[in-house]
CSV table of C-alpha atoms in Angstrom, one decimal:
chain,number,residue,atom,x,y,z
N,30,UNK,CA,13.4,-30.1,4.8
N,31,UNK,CA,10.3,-31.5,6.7
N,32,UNK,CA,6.6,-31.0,7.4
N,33,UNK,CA,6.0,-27.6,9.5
N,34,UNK,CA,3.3,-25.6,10.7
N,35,UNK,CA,0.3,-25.9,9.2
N,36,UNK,CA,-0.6,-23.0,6.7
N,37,UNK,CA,-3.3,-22.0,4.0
N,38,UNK,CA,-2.4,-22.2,0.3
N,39,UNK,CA,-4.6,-20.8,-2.0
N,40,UNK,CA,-4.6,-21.7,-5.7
N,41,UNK,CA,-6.7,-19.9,-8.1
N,42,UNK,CA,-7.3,-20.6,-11.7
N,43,UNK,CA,-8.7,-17.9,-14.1
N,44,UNK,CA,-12.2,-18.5,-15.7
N,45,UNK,CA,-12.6,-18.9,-19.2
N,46,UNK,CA,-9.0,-17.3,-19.8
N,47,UNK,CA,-8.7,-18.3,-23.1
N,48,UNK,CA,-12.1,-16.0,-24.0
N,49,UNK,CA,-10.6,-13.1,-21.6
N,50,UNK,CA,-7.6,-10.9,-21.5
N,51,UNK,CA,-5.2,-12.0,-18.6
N,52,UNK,CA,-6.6,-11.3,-15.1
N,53,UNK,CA,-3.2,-12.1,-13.3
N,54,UNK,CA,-1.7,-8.7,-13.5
N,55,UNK,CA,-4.9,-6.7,-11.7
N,56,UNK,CA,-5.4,-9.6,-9.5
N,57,UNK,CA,-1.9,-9.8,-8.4
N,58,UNK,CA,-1.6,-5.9,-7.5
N,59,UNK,CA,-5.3,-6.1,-5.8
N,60,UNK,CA,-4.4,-8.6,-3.3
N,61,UNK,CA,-0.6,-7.2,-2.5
N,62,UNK,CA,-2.5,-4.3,-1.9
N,63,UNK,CA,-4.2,-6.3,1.3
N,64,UNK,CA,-3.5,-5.2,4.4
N,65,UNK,CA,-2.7,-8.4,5.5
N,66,UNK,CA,-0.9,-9.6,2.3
N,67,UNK,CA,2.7,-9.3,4.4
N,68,UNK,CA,1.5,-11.0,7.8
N,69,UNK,CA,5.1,-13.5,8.8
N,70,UNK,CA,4.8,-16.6,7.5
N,71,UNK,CA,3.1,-16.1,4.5
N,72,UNK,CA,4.4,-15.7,0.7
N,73,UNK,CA,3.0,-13.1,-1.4
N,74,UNK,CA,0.9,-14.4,-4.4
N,75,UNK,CA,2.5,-15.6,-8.1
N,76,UNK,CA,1.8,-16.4,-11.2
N,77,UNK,CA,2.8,-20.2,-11.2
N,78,UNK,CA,1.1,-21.2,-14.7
N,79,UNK,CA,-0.3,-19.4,-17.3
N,80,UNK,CA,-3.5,-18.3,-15.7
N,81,UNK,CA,-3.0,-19.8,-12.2
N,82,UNK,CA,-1.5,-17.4,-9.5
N,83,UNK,CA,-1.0,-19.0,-5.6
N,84,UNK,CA,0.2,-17.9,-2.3
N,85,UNK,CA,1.0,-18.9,1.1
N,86,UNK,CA,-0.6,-17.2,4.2
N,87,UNK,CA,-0.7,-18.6,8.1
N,88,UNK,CA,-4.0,-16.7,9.0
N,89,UNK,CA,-7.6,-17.5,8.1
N,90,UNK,CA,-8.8,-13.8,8.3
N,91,UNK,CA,-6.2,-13.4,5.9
N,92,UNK,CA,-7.3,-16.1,3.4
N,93,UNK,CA,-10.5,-14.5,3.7
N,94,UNK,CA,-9.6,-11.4,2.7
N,95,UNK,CA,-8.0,-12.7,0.0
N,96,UNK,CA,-11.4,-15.1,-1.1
N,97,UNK,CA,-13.8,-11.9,-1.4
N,98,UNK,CA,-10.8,-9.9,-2.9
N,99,UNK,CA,-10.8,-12.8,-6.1
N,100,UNK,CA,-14.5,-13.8,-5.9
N,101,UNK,CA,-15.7,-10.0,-6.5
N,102,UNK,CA,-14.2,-9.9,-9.7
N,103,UNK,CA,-16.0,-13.2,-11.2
N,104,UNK,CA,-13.0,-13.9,-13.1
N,105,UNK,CA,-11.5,-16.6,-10.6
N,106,UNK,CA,-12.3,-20.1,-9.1
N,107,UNK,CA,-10.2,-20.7,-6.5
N,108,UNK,CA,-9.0,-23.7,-4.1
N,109,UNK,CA,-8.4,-23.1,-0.5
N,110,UNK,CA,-5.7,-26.0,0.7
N,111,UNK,CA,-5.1,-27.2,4.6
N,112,UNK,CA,-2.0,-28.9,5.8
N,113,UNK,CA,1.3,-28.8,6.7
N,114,UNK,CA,3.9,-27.1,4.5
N,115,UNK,CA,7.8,-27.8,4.1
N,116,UNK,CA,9.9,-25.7,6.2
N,117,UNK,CA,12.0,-23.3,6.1
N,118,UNK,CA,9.4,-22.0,3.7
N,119,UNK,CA,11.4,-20.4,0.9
N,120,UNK,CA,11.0,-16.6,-0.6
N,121,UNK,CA,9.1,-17.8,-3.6
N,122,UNK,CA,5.7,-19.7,-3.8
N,123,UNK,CA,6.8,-21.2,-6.8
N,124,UNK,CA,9.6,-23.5,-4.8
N,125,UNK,CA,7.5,-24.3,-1.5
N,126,UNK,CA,6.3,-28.0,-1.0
N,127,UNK,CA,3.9,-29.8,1.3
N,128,UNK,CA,0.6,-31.5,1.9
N,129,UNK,CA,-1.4,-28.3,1.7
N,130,UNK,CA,-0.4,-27.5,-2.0
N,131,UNK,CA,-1.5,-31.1,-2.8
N,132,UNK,CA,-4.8,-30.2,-1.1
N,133,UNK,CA,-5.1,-26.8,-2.8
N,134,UNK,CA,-4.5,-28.1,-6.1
N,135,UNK,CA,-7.3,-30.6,-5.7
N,136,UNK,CA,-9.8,-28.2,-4.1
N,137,UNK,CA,-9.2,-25.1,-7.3
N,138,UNK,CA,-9.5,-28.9,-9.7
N,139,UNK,CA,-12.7,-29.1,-7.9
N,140,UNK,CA,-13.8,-25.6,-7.7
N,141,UNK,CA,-15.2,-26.1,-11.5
N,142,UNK,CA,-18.3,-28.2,-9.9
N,143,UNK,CA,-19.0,-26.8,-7.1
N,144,UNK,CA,-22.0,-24.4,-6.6
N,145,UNK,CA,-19.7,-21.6,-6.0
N,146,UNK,CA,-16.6,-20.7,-7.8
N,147,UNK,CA,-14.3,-22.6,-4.3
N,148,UNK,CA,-13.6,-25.5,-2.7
N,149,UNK,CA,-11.6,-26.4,0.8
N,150,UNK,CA,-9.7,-29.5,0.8
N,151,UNK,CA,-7.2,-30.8,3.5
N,152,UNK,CA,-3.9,-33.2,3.4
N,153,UNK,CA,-1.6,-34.6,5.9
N,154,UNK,CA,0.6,-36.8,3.0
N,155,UNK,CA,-1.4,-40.0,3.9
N,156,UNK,CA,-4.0,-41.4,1.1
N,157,UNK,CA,-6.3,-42.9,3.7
N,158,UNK,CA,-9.8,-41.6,4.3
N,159,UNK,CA,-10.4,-38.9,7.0
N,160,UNK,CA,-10.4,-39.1,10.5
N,161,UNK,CA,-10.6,-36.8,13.8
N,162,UNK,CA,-13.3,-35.0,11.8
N,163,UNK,CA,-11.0,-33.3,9.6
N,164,UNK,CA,-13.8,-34.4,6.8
N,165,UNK,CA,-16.8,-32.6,9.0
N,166,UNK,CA,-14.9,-29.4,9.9
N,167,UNK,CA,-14.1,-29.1,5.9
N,168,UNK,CA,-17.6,-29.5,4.7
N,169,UNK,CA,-18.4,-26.8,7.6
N,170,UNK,CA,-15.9,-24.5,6.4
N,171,UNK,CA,-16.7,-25.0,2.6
N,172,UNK,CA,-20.5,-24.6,3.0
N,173,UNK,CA,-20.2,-21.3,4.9
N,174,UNK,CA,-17.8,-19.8,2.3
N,175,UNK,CA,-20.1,-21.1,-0.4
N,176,UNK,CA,-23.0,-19.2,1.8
N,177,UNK,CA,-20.6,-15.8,1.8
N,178,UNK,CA,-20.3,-15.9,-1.5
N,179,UNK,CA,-23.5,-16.3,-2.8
N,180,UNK,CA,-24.2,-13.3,-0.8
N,181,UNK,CA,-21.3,-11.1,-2.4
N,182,UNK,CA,-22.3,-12.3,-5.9
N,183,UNK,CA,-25.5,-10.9,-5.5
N,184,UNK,CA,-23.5,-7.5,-4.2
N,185,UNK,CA,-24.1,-4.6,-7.1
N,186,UNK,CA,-21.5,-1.7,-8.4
N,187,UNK,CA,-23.5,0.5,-5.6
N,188,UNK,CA,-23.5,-1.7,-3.4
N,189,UNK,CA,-19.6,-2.5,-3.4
N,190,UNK,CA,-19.4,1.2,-3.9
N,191,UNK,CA,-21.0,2.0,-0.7
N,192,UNK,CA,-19.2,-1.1,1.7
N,193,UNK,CA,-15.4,-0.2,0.6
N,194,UNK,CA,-16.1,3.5,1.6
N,195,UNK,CA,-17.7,2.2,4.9
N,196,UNK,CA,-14.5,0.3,5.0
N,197,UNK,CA,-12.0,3.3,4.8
N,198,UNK,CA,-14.8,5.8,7.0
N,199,UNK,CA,-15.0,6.0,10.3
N,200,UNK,CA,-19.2,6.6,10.2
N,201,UNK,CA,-22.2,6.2,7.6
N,202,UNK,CA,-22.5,10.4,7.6
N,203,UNK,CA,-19.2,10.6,5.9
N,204,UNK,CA,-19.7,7.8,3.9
N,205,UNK,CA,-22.8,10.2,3.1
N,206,UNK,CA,-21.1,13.1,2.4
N,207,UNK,CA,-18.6,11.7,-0.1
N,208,UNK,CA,-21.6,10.5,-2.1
N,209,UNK,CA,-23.4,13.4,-1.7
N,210,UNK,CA,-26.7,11.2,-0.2
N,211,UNK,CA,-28.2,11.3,3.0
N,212,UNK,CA,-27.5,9.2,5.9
N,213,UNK,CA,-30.3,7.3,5.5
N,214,UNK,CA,-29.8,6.4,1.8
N,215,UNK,CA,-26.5,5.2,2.9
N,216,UNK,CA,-28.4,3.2,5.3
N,217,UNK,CA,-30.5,1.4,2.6
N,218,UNK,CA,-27.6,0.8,0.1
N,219,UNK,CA,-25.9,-0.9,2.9
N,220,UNK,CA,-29.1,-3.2,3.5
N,221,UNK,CA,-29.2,-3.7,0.2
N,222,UNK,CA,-25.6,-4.8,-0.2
N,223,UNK,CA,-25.8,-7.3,2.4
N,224,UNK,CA,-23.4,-5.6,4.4
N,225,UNK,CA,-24.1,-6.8,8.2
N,226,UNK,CA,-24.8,-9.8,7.2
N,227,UNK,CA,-21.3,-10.0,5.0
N,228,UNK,CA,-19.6,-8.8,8.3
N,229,UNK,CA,-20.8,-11.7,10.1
N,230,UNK,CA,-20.4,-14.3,7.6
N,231,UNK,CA,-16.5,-13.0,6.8
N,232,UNK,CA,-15.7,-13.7,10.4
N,233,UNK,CA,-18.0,-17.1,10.4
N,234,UNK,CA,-15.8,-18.3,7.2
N,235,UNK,CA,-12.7,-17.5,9.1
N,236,UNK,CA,-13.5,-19.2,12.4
N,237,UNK,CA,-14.8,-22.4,10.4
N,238,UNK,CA,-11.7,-22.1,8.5
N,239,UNK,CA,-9.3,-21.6,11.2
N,240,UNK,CA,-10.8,-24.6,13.3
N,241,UNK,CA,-10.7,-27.5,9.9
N,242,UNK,CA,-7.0,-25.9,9.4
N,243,UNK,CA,-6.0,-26.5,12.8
N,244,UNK,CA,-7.4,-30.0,13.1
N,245,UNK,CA,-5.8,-30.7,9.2
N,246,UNK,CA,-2.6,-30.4,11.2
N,247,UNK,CA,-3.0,-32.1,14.1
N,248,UNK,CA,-4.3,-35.6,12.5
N,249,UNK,CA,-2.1,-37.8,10.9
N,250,UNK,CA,-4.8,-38.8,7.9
N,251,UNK,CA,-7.0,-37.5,5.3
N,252,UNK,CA,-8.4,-38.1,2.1
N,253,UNK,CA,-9.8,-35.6,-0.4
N,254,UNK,CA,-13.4,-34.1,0.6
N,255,UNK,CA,-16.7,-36.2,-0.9
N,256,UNK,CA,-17.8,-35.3,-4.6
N,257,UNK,CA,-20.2,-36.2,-6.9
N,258,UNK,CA,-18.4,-35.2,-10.0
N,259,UNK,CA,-16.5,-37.5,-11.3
N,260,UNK,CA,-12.7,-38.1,-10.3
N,261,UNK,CA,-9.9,-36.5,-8.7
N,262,UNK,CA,-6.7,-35.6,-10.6
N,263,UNK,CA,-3.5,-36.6,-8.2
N,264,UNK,CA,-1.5,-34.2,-9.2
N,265,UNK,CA,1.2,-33.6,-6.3
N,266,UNK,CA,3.8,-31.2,-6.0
């Protein structure tokens, strides 16, 4: 098998999960549930370790998606990994191989220090610092999802209430009339909630995403992305 198109593997490790019943179950039906959970070329999330699910998906929106989906919750920190993976992918997440799982595992490792419960690392499969600024359009792409989800955090019961019916409505006056409110006090929940601003930053992570994936495949270096607390475990798959 060798090195193919470059995809986005997301690893995400359950907080505290020895305090907390298991999280995998509801975590793995929420994000099958996504439209774009089936998209070609991706494979659907697992449980690969105890309280560690993954999955495979060729699409930043999509790896967006699937960010808020696991961020909303608290329960998760996850690590978003760039890079080529071995081809012909296989049907299970739990046999695939590449760069970008070494990369994701790394970034979810990392996750634990960062101000926000993700990280974005990349990896071609050479252990020399970055060029063709791989390293730059990382940072980019990790700082803006850090931004999103600081926003989100802040998001309330009401607030998420309000935004997932916009989602499934076609206008604030219905999402008015299902709450029994008025327009208007739909209008201020959704300020509230951060919802334009959400929007905008969803499809800002996505496009800064999309551009440090698409130059993680086209260099042929990288190293793992600067941090200030303490060292990196190698652990490659």
């Amino acid at each position: 098998m060798g090195e193919g198109q470059g995809l986005i593997v997301i690893t995400a490790d359950q907080r505290a999960s020895r305090r907390h019943a298991d999280a995998v179950p509801g975590a793995l039906e929420a994000l099958a549930a996504l439209p774009t959970a089936t998209l070609p070329g991706s494979l659907p999330f697992e449980r690969t370790a105890g309280d560690e699910i993954q999955g495979v998906t060729p699409s930043a929106e999509a790896a967006v998606d699937t960010i808020g989906t696991l961020l909303r919750t608290g329960q998760w920190q996850v690590g978003i990994g760039l890079g080529p993976v071995e081809e012909p992918l296989p049907r299970s997440v739990r046999s695939a191989r590449g760069p970008a799982f070494i990369a994701a595992r790394r970034a979810v490792e990392r996750a634990h220090r960062c101000p926000q419960d993700l990280a974005v690392d990349a990896n071609v499969g050479v252990d020399e610092p970055a060029e063709g600024g791989i390293e730059q359009a990382v940072l980019a792409a990790e700082g803006a999802l850090w931004l999103w989800a600081a926003l989100l955090s802040r998001r309330t019961a009401e607030g998420w209430e309000v935004t997932d019916l916009l989602e499934r409505s076609d206008s604030q006056k219905a999402v008015a009339r299902t709450l029994g409110i008025s327009p208007s006090a739909v209008s201020q929940r959704l300020r509230t909630a951060g919802w334009t601003e959400g929007r905008r930053g969803g499809i800002l992570c996505a496009d800064l995403l999309a551009a440090a994936a698409g130059r993680a495949v086209g260099s042929t270096r990288t190293g793992p992305v600067p941090d200030d607390g303490g060292d990196e475990d190698e652990d490659e798959r």
